[in-house]
Amino acid sequence: MFIEQAFKFLHEWWRYLVGLIIIFVATQVGSIPLLIGVFMKIYNDGGDIMGIDDPNVLMTALDANLTLFLMLLSFAIGLFALYLVVKYLHRQPFETLTTSRNKTDWGRVFFAFGLITITTVVLTVLDYMSNPEDYVFQFQAVPFIILAVISLLMIPLQTSFEEYLFRGYLMQGIGVLAKNRWLPLLITSVIFGGLHLANPEVEKLGNIIMVYYIGTGFFLGIMTLMDEGMELALGFHAGNNLITAVLVTADWTVFKTPSILKDISEPSAGFDVLAPVLILYPIFLAIMAWRYKWKNWGQKLFGKVEEPLALKGEHL
């Protein structure tokens, strides 16, 4: 089973603490190129770097595509650091952090990717047709092609880093230490959502948007535990971020890209913020449960995590 696999490898608590520190430092190092680029651009333009206290001003100093690439670079470096931590600190094959199956099921990855991509495109087109005044068609071939290349290369690395960190590394680590499944689901989902507090969407819409972020964490965690692997979460997260980056942007979102559409409507924290968590996510889980024949929900979400007897014998 997915969490129990960690028992086969080095899983002392201090290894996870050291691993998290290494991963955190790596992501901070990865953010240095973005900071250097922003400061150099502002300095060359004659601006006062020290006088800028609005993060949004800093994030719009560079070209949108360059900003996106440099922003995603820190996640790519973090993913590489996580790989090294798992391989050398825990002596664990990376495949066992991905799935409990013999090998990664790419069919699951592409199914979840397609599910959220088709849904997002359909809902966006319907909203565009119903409220055309809320959108500006801003497609420009060259910037869009550059955006598409960056997105295809870098966004899967960003989303994979987050999935491997939360639904993989921490899910297994907390699970083998707590000896249950509900605590890693709870902790990883809340932390995953909490890390989005710095997003400009929170400032624009208010803390109610955290229901969406934390709810998304629970959604991804539930599908990981029920499916005994991260493939569905990897595909869903990548599809969600990728199609959002290339299809529609807004001045108040974390991804400000030269996408096809720009949303110019005044956002409000209404039911549309809760709809994905209360309506779409349950439907998605029902579809996946039917397709992959999920059973034993209580055990898989709230059951105990026990070290296999064969491994206990090895420790005696």
mmCIF file of C-alpha atoms in Angstrom:
data_model
loop_
_atom_site.group_PDB
_atom_site.id
_atom_site.type_symbol
_atom_site.label_atom_id
_atom_site.label_comp_id
_atom_site.label_asym_id
_atom_site.label_seq_id
_atom_site.Cartn_x
_atom_site.Cartn_y
_atom_site.Cartn_z
ATOM 1 C CA MET A 1 0.000 0.000 0.000
ATOM 2 C CA PHE A 2 1.112 3.539 -0.752
ATOM 3 C CA ILE A 3 2.012 4.895 2.703
ATOM 4 C CA GLU A 4 3.266 1.584 4.061
ATOM 5 C CA GLN A 5 5.935 1.434 1.365
ATOM 6 C CA ALA A 6 7.997 3.958 3.339
ATOM 7 C CA PHE A 7 8.575 1.309 6.035
ATOM 8 C CA LYS A 8 10.830 -0.539 3.585
ATOM 9 C CA PHE A 9 13.332 2.305 3.589
ATOM 10 C CA LEU A 10 15.026 4.683 6.029
ATOM 11 C CA HIS A 11 12.132 6.503 7.685
ATOM 12 C CA GLU A 12 13.318 7.907 11.024
ATOM 13 C CA TRP A 13 11.651 11.213 11.915
ATOM 14 C CA TRP A 14 14.878 13.203 11.789
ATOM 15 C CA ARG A 15 15.436 12.234 8.160
ATOM 16 C CA TYR A 16 12.172 13.910 7.170
ATOM 17 C CA LEU A 17 13.122 17.021 9.153
ATOM 18 C CA VAL A 18 16.538 17.230 7.499
ATOM 19 C CA GLY A 19 14.962 16.498 4.132
ATOM 20 C CA LEU A 20 12.460 19.338 4.489
ATOM 21 C CA ILE A 21 15.221 21.757 5.429
ATOM 22 C CA ILE A 22 17.259 20.768 2.371
ATOM 23 C CA ILE A 23 14.239 21.109 0.092
ATOM 24 C CA PHE A 24 13.322 24.515 1.557
ATOM 25 C CA VAL A 25 16.854 25.846 1.099
ATOM 26 C CA ALA A 26 16.901 24.571 -2.487
ATOM 27 C CA THR A 27 13.672 26.399 -3.369
ATOM 28 C CA GLN A 28 15.017 29.608 -1.845
ATOM 29 C CA VAL A 29 18.205 29.304 -3.883
ATOM 30 C CA GLY A 30 16.038 28.691 -6.926
ATOM 31 C CA SER A 31 14.227 31.985 -6.395
ATOM 32 C CA ILE A 32 17.448 34.031 -6.539
ATOM 33 C CA PRO A 33 17.492 34.372 -10.365
ATOM 34 C CA LEU A 34 14.009 35.929 -10.274
ATOM 35 C CA LEU A 35 15.009 38.414 -7.578
ATOM 36 C CA ILE A 36 18.205 39.352 -9.428
ATOM 37 C CA GLY A 37 16.294 39.847 -12.680
ATOM 38 C CA VAL A 38 13.642 42.031 -11.059
ATOM 39 C CA PHE A 39 16.140 44.202 -9.176
ATOM 40 C CA MET A 40 18.346 44.660 -12.241
ATOM 41 C CA LYS A 41 15.357 45.688 -14.371
ATOM 42 C CA ILE A 42 14.133 48.215 -11.812
ATOM 43 C CA TYR A 43 17.657 49.559 -11.283
ATOM 44 C CA ASN A 44 18.309 49.916 -15.025
ATOM 45 C CA ASP A 45 15.005 51.754 -15.406
ATOM 46 C CA GLY A 46 16.076 54.220 -12.737
ATOM 47 C CA GLY A 47 13.606 53.018 -10.141
ATOM 48 C CA ASP A 48 14.064 52.962 -6.379
ATOM 49 C CA ILE A 49 14.207 49.327 -5.370
ATOM 50 C CA MET A 50 14.161 50.023 -1.641
ATOM 51 C CA GLY A 51 11.081 52.204 -2.001
ATOM 52 C CA ILE A 52 8.924 49.432 -3.462
ATOM 53 C CA ASP A 53 6.855 47.631 -0.863
ATOM 54 C CA ASP A 54 4.189 46.156 -3.151
ATOM 55 C CA PRO A 55 5.081 42.589 -4.288
ATOM 56 C CA ASN A 56 2.833 42.964 -7.326
ATOM 57 C CA VAL A 57 5.013 45.820 -8.597
ATOM 58 C CA LEU A 58 8.091 43.629 -8.309
ATOM 59 C CA MET A 59 6.408 40.707 -10.081
ATOM 60 C CA THR A 60 5.385 42.852 -13.049
ATOM 61 C CA ALA A 61 8.798 44.466 -13.570
ATOM 62 C CA LEU A 62 9.921 41.813 -16.051
ATOM 63 C CA ASP A 63 8.354 40.433 -19.203
ATOM 64 C CA ALA A 64 5.429 38.166 -18.283
ATOM 65 C CA ASN A 65 6.921 35.050 -19.875
ATOM 66 C CA LEU A 66 10.328 35.627 -18.305
ATOM 67 C CA THR A 67 8.707 36.173 -14.918
ATOM 68 C CA LEU A 68 6.751 32.944 -15.286
ATOM 69 C CA PHE A 69 9.867 30.966 -16.209
ATOM 70 C CA LEU A 70 11.943 32.335 -13.341
ATOM 71 C CA MET A 71 9.074 31.858 -10.902
ATOM 72 C CA LEU A 72 8.721 28.207 -11.896
ATOM 73 C CA LEU A 73 12.482 27.639 -11.798
ATOM 74 C CA SER A 74 12.517 27.483 -8.006
ATOM 75 C CA PHE A 75 9.976 24.634 -8.096
ATOM 76 C CA ALA A 76 12.092 22.720 -10.621
ATOM 77 C CA ILE A 77 15.136 23.044 -8.364
ATOM 78 C CA GLY A 78 13.015 22.030 -5.386
ATOM 79 C CA LEU A 79 11.875 18.903 -7.243
ATOM 80 C CA PHE A 80 15.489 17.977 -7.998
ATOM 81 C CA ALA A 81 16.416 18.475 -4.334
ATOM 82 C CA LEU A 82 13.480 16.320 -3.253
ATOM 83 C CA TYR A 83 14.633 13.581 -5.621
ATOM 84 C CA LEU A 84 18.125 13.652 -4.099
ATOM 85 C CA VAL A 85 16.716 13.622 -0.548
ATOM 86 C CA VAL A 86 14.549 10.584 -1.269
ATOM 87 C CA LYS A 87 17.312 8.713 -3.085
ATOM 88 C CA TYR A 88 20.245 9.387 -0.783
ATOM 89 C CA LEU A 89 18.817 10.351 2.623
ATOM 90 C CA HIS A 90 16.021 7.767 2.683
ATOM 91 C CA ARG A 91 17.567 5.245 0.275
ATOM 92 C CA GLN A 92 14.150 5.010 -1.347
ATOM 93 C CA PRO A 93 13.414 4.489 -5.061
ATOM 94 C CA PHE A 94 11.513 7.482 -6.406
ATOM 95 C CA GLU A 95 8.963 5.152 -7.986
ATOM 96 C CA THR A 96 7.772 4.125 -4.509
ATOM 97 C CA LEU A 97 7.082 7.770 -3.730
ATOM 98 C CA THR A 98 4.865 7.882 -6.811
ATOM 99 C CA THR A 99 2.747 4.762 -6.569
ATOM 100 C CA SER A 100 2.189 1.413 -4.882
ATOM 101 C CA ARG A 101 1.916 -0.207 -8.311
ATOM 102 C CA ASN A 102 4.880 -1.924 -9.927
ATOM 103 C CA LYS A 103 5.359 1.088 -12.190
ATOM 104 C CA THR A 104 3.779 4.483 -12.760
ATOM 105 C CA ASP A 105 0.400 4.196 -14.468
ATOM 106 C CA TRP A 106 0.607 6.945 -17.077
ATOM 107 C CA GLY A 107 -2.933 6.178 -18.168
ATOM 108 C CA ARG A 108 -4.124 7.493 -14.817
ATOM 109 C CA VAL A 109 -1.980 10.618 -15.195
ATOM 110 C CA PHE A 110 -3.414 11.429 -18.620
ATOM 111 C CA PHE A 111 -6.978 10.587 -17.578
ATOM 112 C CA ALA A 112 -6.927 13.097 -14.710
ATOM 113 C CA PHE A 113 -5.132 15.638 -16.908
ATOM 114 C CA GLY A 114 -7.789 15.313 -19.592
ATOM 115 C CA LEU A 115 -10.658 15.416 -17.099
ATOM 116 C CA ILE A 116 -9.735 18.788 -15.613
ATOM 117 C CA THR A 117 -8.575 20.215 -18.961
ATOM 118 C CA ILE A 118 -11.823 19.437 -20.763
ATOM 119 C CA THR A 119 -13.884 20.665 -17.813
ATOM 120 C CA THR A 120 -11.977 23.945 -17.558
ATOM 121 C CA VAL A 121 -12.157 24.636 -21.282
ATOM 122 C CA VAL A 122 -15.892 23.907 -21.438
ATOM 123 C CA LEU A 123 -16.719 26.048 -18.401
ATOM 124 C CA THR A 124 -14.528 28.915 -19.643
ATOM 125 C CA VAL A 125 -16.111 28.861 -23.119
ATOM 126 C CA LEU A 126 -19.610 28.819 -21.616
ATOM 127 C CA ASP A 127 -18.776 31.746 -19.355
ATOM 128 C CA TYR A 128 -17.198 33.640 -22.250
ATOM 129 C CA MET A 129 -20.315 33.147 -24.351
ATOM 130 C CA SER A 130 -22.588 34.180 -21.486
ATOM 131 C CA ASN A 131 -20.520 37.145 -20.323
ATOM 132 C CA PRO A 132 -18.330 38.329 -23.218
ATOM 133 C CA GLU A 133 -17.967 41.746 -21.608
ATOM 134 C CA ASP A 134 -15.939 40.150 -18.816
ATOM 135 C CA TYR A 135 -13.141 39.087 -21.160
ATOM 136 C CA VAL A 136 -10.589 40.602 -23.505
ATOM 137 C CA PHE A 137 -9.235 38.512 -26.363
ATOM 138 C CA GLN A 138 -5.485 39.188 -26.135
ATOM 139 C CA PHE A 139 -3.978 36.412 -28.248
ATOM 140 C CA GLN A 140 -0.636 37.316 -29.841
ATOM 141 C CA ALA A 141 1.147 34.538 -31.684
ATOM 142 C CA VAL A 142 4.777 35.028 -30.616
ATOM 143 C CA PRO A 143 4.230 35.675 -26.881
ATOM 144 C CA PHE A 144 1.669 32.863 -26.773
ATOM 145 C CA ILE A 145 4.013 30.342 -28.406
ATOM 146 C CA ILE A 146 6.725 31.250 -25.904
ATOM 147 C CA LEU A 147 4.168 30.920 -23.111
ATOM 148 C CA ALA A 148 3.068 27.510 -24.408
ATOM 149 C CA VAL A 149 6.660 26.222 -24.502
ATOM 150 C CA ILE A 150 7.433 27.497 -20.994
ATOM 151 C CA SER A 151 4.176 26.110 -19.656
ATOM 152 C CA LEU A 152 4.620 22.669 -21.196
ATOM 153 C CA LEU A 153 8.180 22.401 -19.871
ATOM 154 C CA MET A 154 7.987 24.095 -16.489
ATOM 155 C CA ILE A 155 4.442 23.875 -15.100
ATOM 156 C CA PRO A 156 4.516 20.046 -14.845
ATOM 157 C CA LEU A 157 7.719 20.427 -12.827
ATOM 158 C CA GLN A 158 6.046 22.964 -10.538
ATOM 159 C CA THR A 159 2.953 20.855 -9.947
ATOM 160 C CA SER A 160 4.980 17.644 -9.635
ATOM 161 C CA PHE A 161 7.143 19.262 -6.965
ATOM 162 C CA GLU A 162 4.080 20.195 -4.941
ATOM 163 C CA GLU A 163 2.523 16.757 -5.383
ATOM 164 C CA TYR A 164 5.680 14.828 -4.551
ATOM 165 C CA LEU A 165 6.254 17.037 -1.519
ATOM 166 C CA PHE A 166 2.740 16.941 -0.071
ATOM 167 C CA ARG A 167 0.972 13.847 -1.426
ATOM 168 C CA GLY A 168 4.199 11.835 -1.581
ATOM 169 C CA TYR A 169 7.003 12.744 0.811
ATOM 170 C CA LEU A 170 4.953 14.237 3.649
ATOM 171 C CA MET A 171 2.005 11.857 3.202
ATOM 172 C CA GLN A 172 4.285 8.864 3.622
ATOM 173 C CA GLY A 173 6.473 10.458 6.273
ATOM 174 C CA ILE A 174 3.648 11.590 8.531
ATOM 175 C CA GLY A 175 1.778 8.349 7.876
ATOM 176 C CA VAL A 176 4.553 6.033 9.053
ATOM 177 C CA LEU A 177 5.212 8.238 12.087
ATOM 178 C CA ALA A 178 1.556 8.748 13.100
ATOM 179 C CA LYS A 179 0.581 5.169 12.168
ATOM 180 C CA ASN A 180 -2.685 6.343 10.611
ATOM 181 C CA ARG A 181 -4.012 7.822 7.385
ATOM 182 C CA TRP A 182 -6.285 10.657 8.489
ATOM 183 C CA LEU A 183 -3.548 12.756 10.108
ATOM 184 C CA PRO A 184 -1.287 12.962 7.028
ATOM 185 C CA LEU A 185 -4.360 13.755 4.926
ATOM 186 C CA LEU A 186 -5.343 16.559 7.307
ATOM 187 C CA ILE A 187 -1.868 18.037 7.817
ATOM 188 C CA THR A 188 -0.773 17.953 4.177
ATOM 189 C CA SER A 189 -4.051 19.458 2.978
ATOM 190 C CA VAL A 190 -4.014 22.331 5.469
ATOM 191 C CA ILE A 191 -0.336 23.130 4.868
ATOM 192 C CA PHE A 192 -0.818 22.910 1.091
ATOM 193 C CA GLY A 193 -3.675 25.387 1.296
ATOM 194 C CA GLY A 194 -1.891 27.605 3.803
ATOM 195 C CA LEU A 195 1.115 28.069 1.543
ATOM 196 C CA HIS A 196 -1.191 29.832 -0.923
ATOM 197 C CA LEU A 197 -1.886 32.613 1.578
ATOM 198 C CA ALA A 198 0.696 34.792 -0.160
ATOM 199 C CA ASN A 199 -1.102 34.513 -3.505
ATOM 200 C CA PRO A 200 -2.623 37.771 -4.796
ATOM 201 C CA GLU A 201 -5.979 35.991 -5.083
ATOM 202 C CA VAL A 202 -6.227 35.953 -1.294
ATOM 203 C CA GLU A 203 -5.714 39.710 -1.069
ATOM 204 C CA LYS A 204 -8.292 40.301 -3.802
ATOM 205 C CA LEU A 205 -10.997 37.852 -2.716
ATOM 206 C CA GLY A 206 -10.348 37.561 0.997
ATOM 207 C CA ASN A 207 -9.669 34.561 3.205
ATOM 208 C CA ILE A 208 -12.729 32.739 1.878
ATOM 209 C CA ILE A 209 -10.573 31.632 -1.055
ATOM 210 C CA MET A 210 -8.631 29.489 1.426
ATOM 211 C CA VAL A 211 -11.622 27.141 1.457
ATOM 212 C CA TYR A 212 -10.817 26.447 -2.189
ATOM 213 C CA TYR A 213 -7.082 25.975 -1.637
ATOM 214 C CA ILE A 214 -7.432 23.753 1.433
ATOM 215 C CA GLY A 215 -10.349 21.919 -0.187
ATOM 216 C CA THR A 216 -8.162 21.246 -3.212
ATOM 217 C CA GLY A 217 -5.520 19.814 -0.890
ATOM 218 C CA PHE A 218 -8.084 17.425 0.604
ATOM 219 C CA PHE A 219 -9.330 16.509 -2.865
ATOM 220 C CA LEU A 220 -5.832 15.634 -4.106
ATOM 221 C CA GLY A 221 -5.037 13.805 -0.871
ATOM 222 C CA ILE A 222 -8.234 11.744 -0.990
ATOM 223 C CA MET A 223 -7.617 10.611 -4.554
ATOM 224 C CA THR A 224 -4.031 9.673 -3.605
ATOM 225 C CA LEU A 225 -5.076 7.576 -0.619
ATOM 226 C CA MET A 226 -8.024 5.950 -2.374
ATOM 227 C CA ASP A 227 -6.003 5.127 -5.491
ATOM 228 C CA GLU A 228 -2.882 4.070 -3.540
ATOM 229 C CA GLY A 229 -0.729 6.301 -5.712
ATOM 230 C CA MET A 230 -0.132 9.849 -6.900
ATOM 231 C CA GLU A 231 -0.767 9.417 -10.622
ATOM 232 C CA LEU A 232 -4.239 10.970 -10.597
ATOM 233 C CA ALA A 233 -3.098 13.878 -8.431
ATOM 234 C CA LEU A 234 -0.075 14.498 -10.660
ATOM 235 C CA GLY A 235 -2.206 14.621 -13.809
ATOM 236 C CA PHE A 236 -4.998 16.707 -12.304
ATOM 237 C CA HIS A 237 -2.718 19.344 -10.791
ATOM 238 C CA ALA A 238 -0.644 19.678 -13.960
ATOM 239 C CA GLY A 239 -3.742 19.969 -16.141
ATOM 240 C CA ASN A 240 -5.343 22.547 -13.885
ATOM 241 C CA ASN A 241 -2.326 24.870 -13.771
ATOM 242 C CA LEU A 242 -1.306 24.389 -17.387
ATOM 243 C CA ILE A 243 -4.683 25.118 -18.953
ATOM 244 C CA THR A 244 -5.207 28.066 -16.609
ATOM 245 C CA ALA A 245 -1.886 29.621 -17.612
ATOM 246 C CA VAL A 246 -2.497 29.433 -21.363
ATOM 247 C CA LEU A 247 -6.259 29.959 -21.485
ATOM 248 C CA VAL A 248 -7.179 32.854 -19.205
ATOM 249 C CA THR A 249 -5.390 35.269 -16.896
ATOM 250 C CA ALA A 250 -6.260 38.316 -14.795
ATOM 251 C CA ASP A 251 -4.374 41.152 -13.158
ATOM 252 C CA TRP A 252 -5.108 39.746 -9.703
ATOM 253 C CA THR A 253 -3.931 36.143 -10.249
ATOM 254 C CA VAL A 254 -0.547 34.645 -9.416
ATOM 255 C CA PHE A 255 -0.002 33.655 -13.064
ATOM 256 C CA LYS A 256 -0.053 36.849 -15.148
ATOM 257 C CA THR A 257 0.545 35.468 -18.625
ATOM 258 C CA PRO A 258 -0.002 36.427 -22.289
ATOM 259 C CA SER A 259 -2.827 33.886 -22.416
ATOM 260 C CA ILE A 260 -5.627 33.710 -24.968
ATOM 261 C CA LEU A 261 -8.131 35.517 -22.740
ATOM 262 C CA LYS A 262 -7.883 38.073 -19.970
ATOM 263 C CA ASP A 263 -10.592 38.276 -17.348
ATOM 264 C CA ILE A 264 -11.346 41.957 -16.690
ATOM 265 C CA SER A 265 -14.390 41.440 -14.494
ATOM 266 C CA GLU A 266 -14.385 42.525 -10.880
ATOM 267 C CA PRO A 267 -14.022 39.297 -8.899
ATOM 268 C CA SER A 268 -16.224 38.550 -5.927
ATOM 269 C CA ALA A 269 -15.956 35.851 -3.313
ATOM 270 C CA GLY A 270 -19.323 34.281 -3.979
ATOM 271 C CA PHE A 271 -20.538 30.750 -4.469
ATOM 272 C CA ASP A 272 -18.255 30.356 -7.490
ATOM 273 C CA VAL A 273 -15.333 30.157 -5.043
ATOM 274 C CA LEU A 274 -16.980 27.240 -3.218
ATOM 275 C CA ALA A 275 -18.478 25.511 -6.258
ATOM 276 C CA PRO A 276 -15.343 23.521 -7.178
ATOM 277 C CA VAL A 277 -15.037 22.131 -3.643
ATOM 278 C CA LEU A 278 -18.748 21.475 -3.085
ATOM 279 C CA ILE A 279 -19.805 20.384 -6.572
ATOM 280 C CA LEU A 280 -16.999 19.660 -9.043
ATOM 281 C CA TYR A 281 -14.608 17.802 -6.736
ATOM 282 C CA PRO A 282 -17.248 15.322 -5.470
ATOM 283 C CA ILE A 283 -18.247 14.669 -9.096
ATOM 284 C CA PHE A 284 -14.609 14.101 -10.078
ATOM 285 C CA LEU A 285 -14.106 11.715 -7.147
ATOM 286 C CA ALA A 286 -17.264 9.822 -8.108
ATOM 287 C CA ILE A 287 -16.029 9.451 -11.689
ATOM 288 C CA MET A 288 -12.620 8.219 -10.546
ATOM 289 C CA ALA A 289 -14.157 5.877 -7.967
ATOM 290 C CA TRP A 290 -16.340 4.339 -10.680
ATOM 291 C CA ARG A 291 -13.529 4.064 -13.204
ATOM 292 C CA TYR A 292 -10.949 2.615 -10.823
ATOM 293 C CA LYS A 293 -13.357 0.673 -8.592
ATOM 294 C CA TRP A 294 -12.389 2.256 -5.287
ATOM 295 C CA LYS A 295 -13.559 0.388 -2.198
ATOM 296 C CA ASN A 296 -13.020 0.464 1.575
ATOM 297 C CA TRP A 297 -13.234 4.261 1.857
ATOM 298 C CA GLY A 298 -13.195 4.213 5.643
ATOM 299 C CA GLN A 299 -10.068 2.103 5.881
ATOM 300 C CA LYS A 300 -8.180 3.941 3.167
ATOM 301 C CA LEU A 301 -8.946 7.414 4.539
ATOM 302 C CA PHE A 302 -9.063 6.805 8.304
ATOM 303 C CA GLY A 303 -7.487 3.394 8.882
ATOM 304 C CA LYS A 304 -4.289 2.466 10.647
ATOM 305 C CA VAL A 305 -0.876 2.382 9.004
ATOM 306 C CA GLU A 306 0.961 -0.697 10.171
ATOM 307 C CA GLU A 307 4.443 -1.888 9.411
ATOM 308 C CA PRO A 308 4.361 -5.174 7.465
ATOM 309 C CA LEU A 309 5.084 -8.184 9.662
ATOM 310 C CA ALA A 310 7.925 -9.299 7.410
ATOM 311 C CA LEU A 311 9.691 -5.971 7.996
ATOM 312 C CA LYS A 312 9.096 -6.109 11.749
ATOM 313 C CA GLY A 313 10.941 -9.403 11.780
ATOM 314 C CA GLU A 314 13.908 -7.789 10.071
ATOM 315 C CA HIS A 315 14.180 -5.227 12.894
ATOM 316 C CA LEU A 316 14.265 -7.835 15.682
#
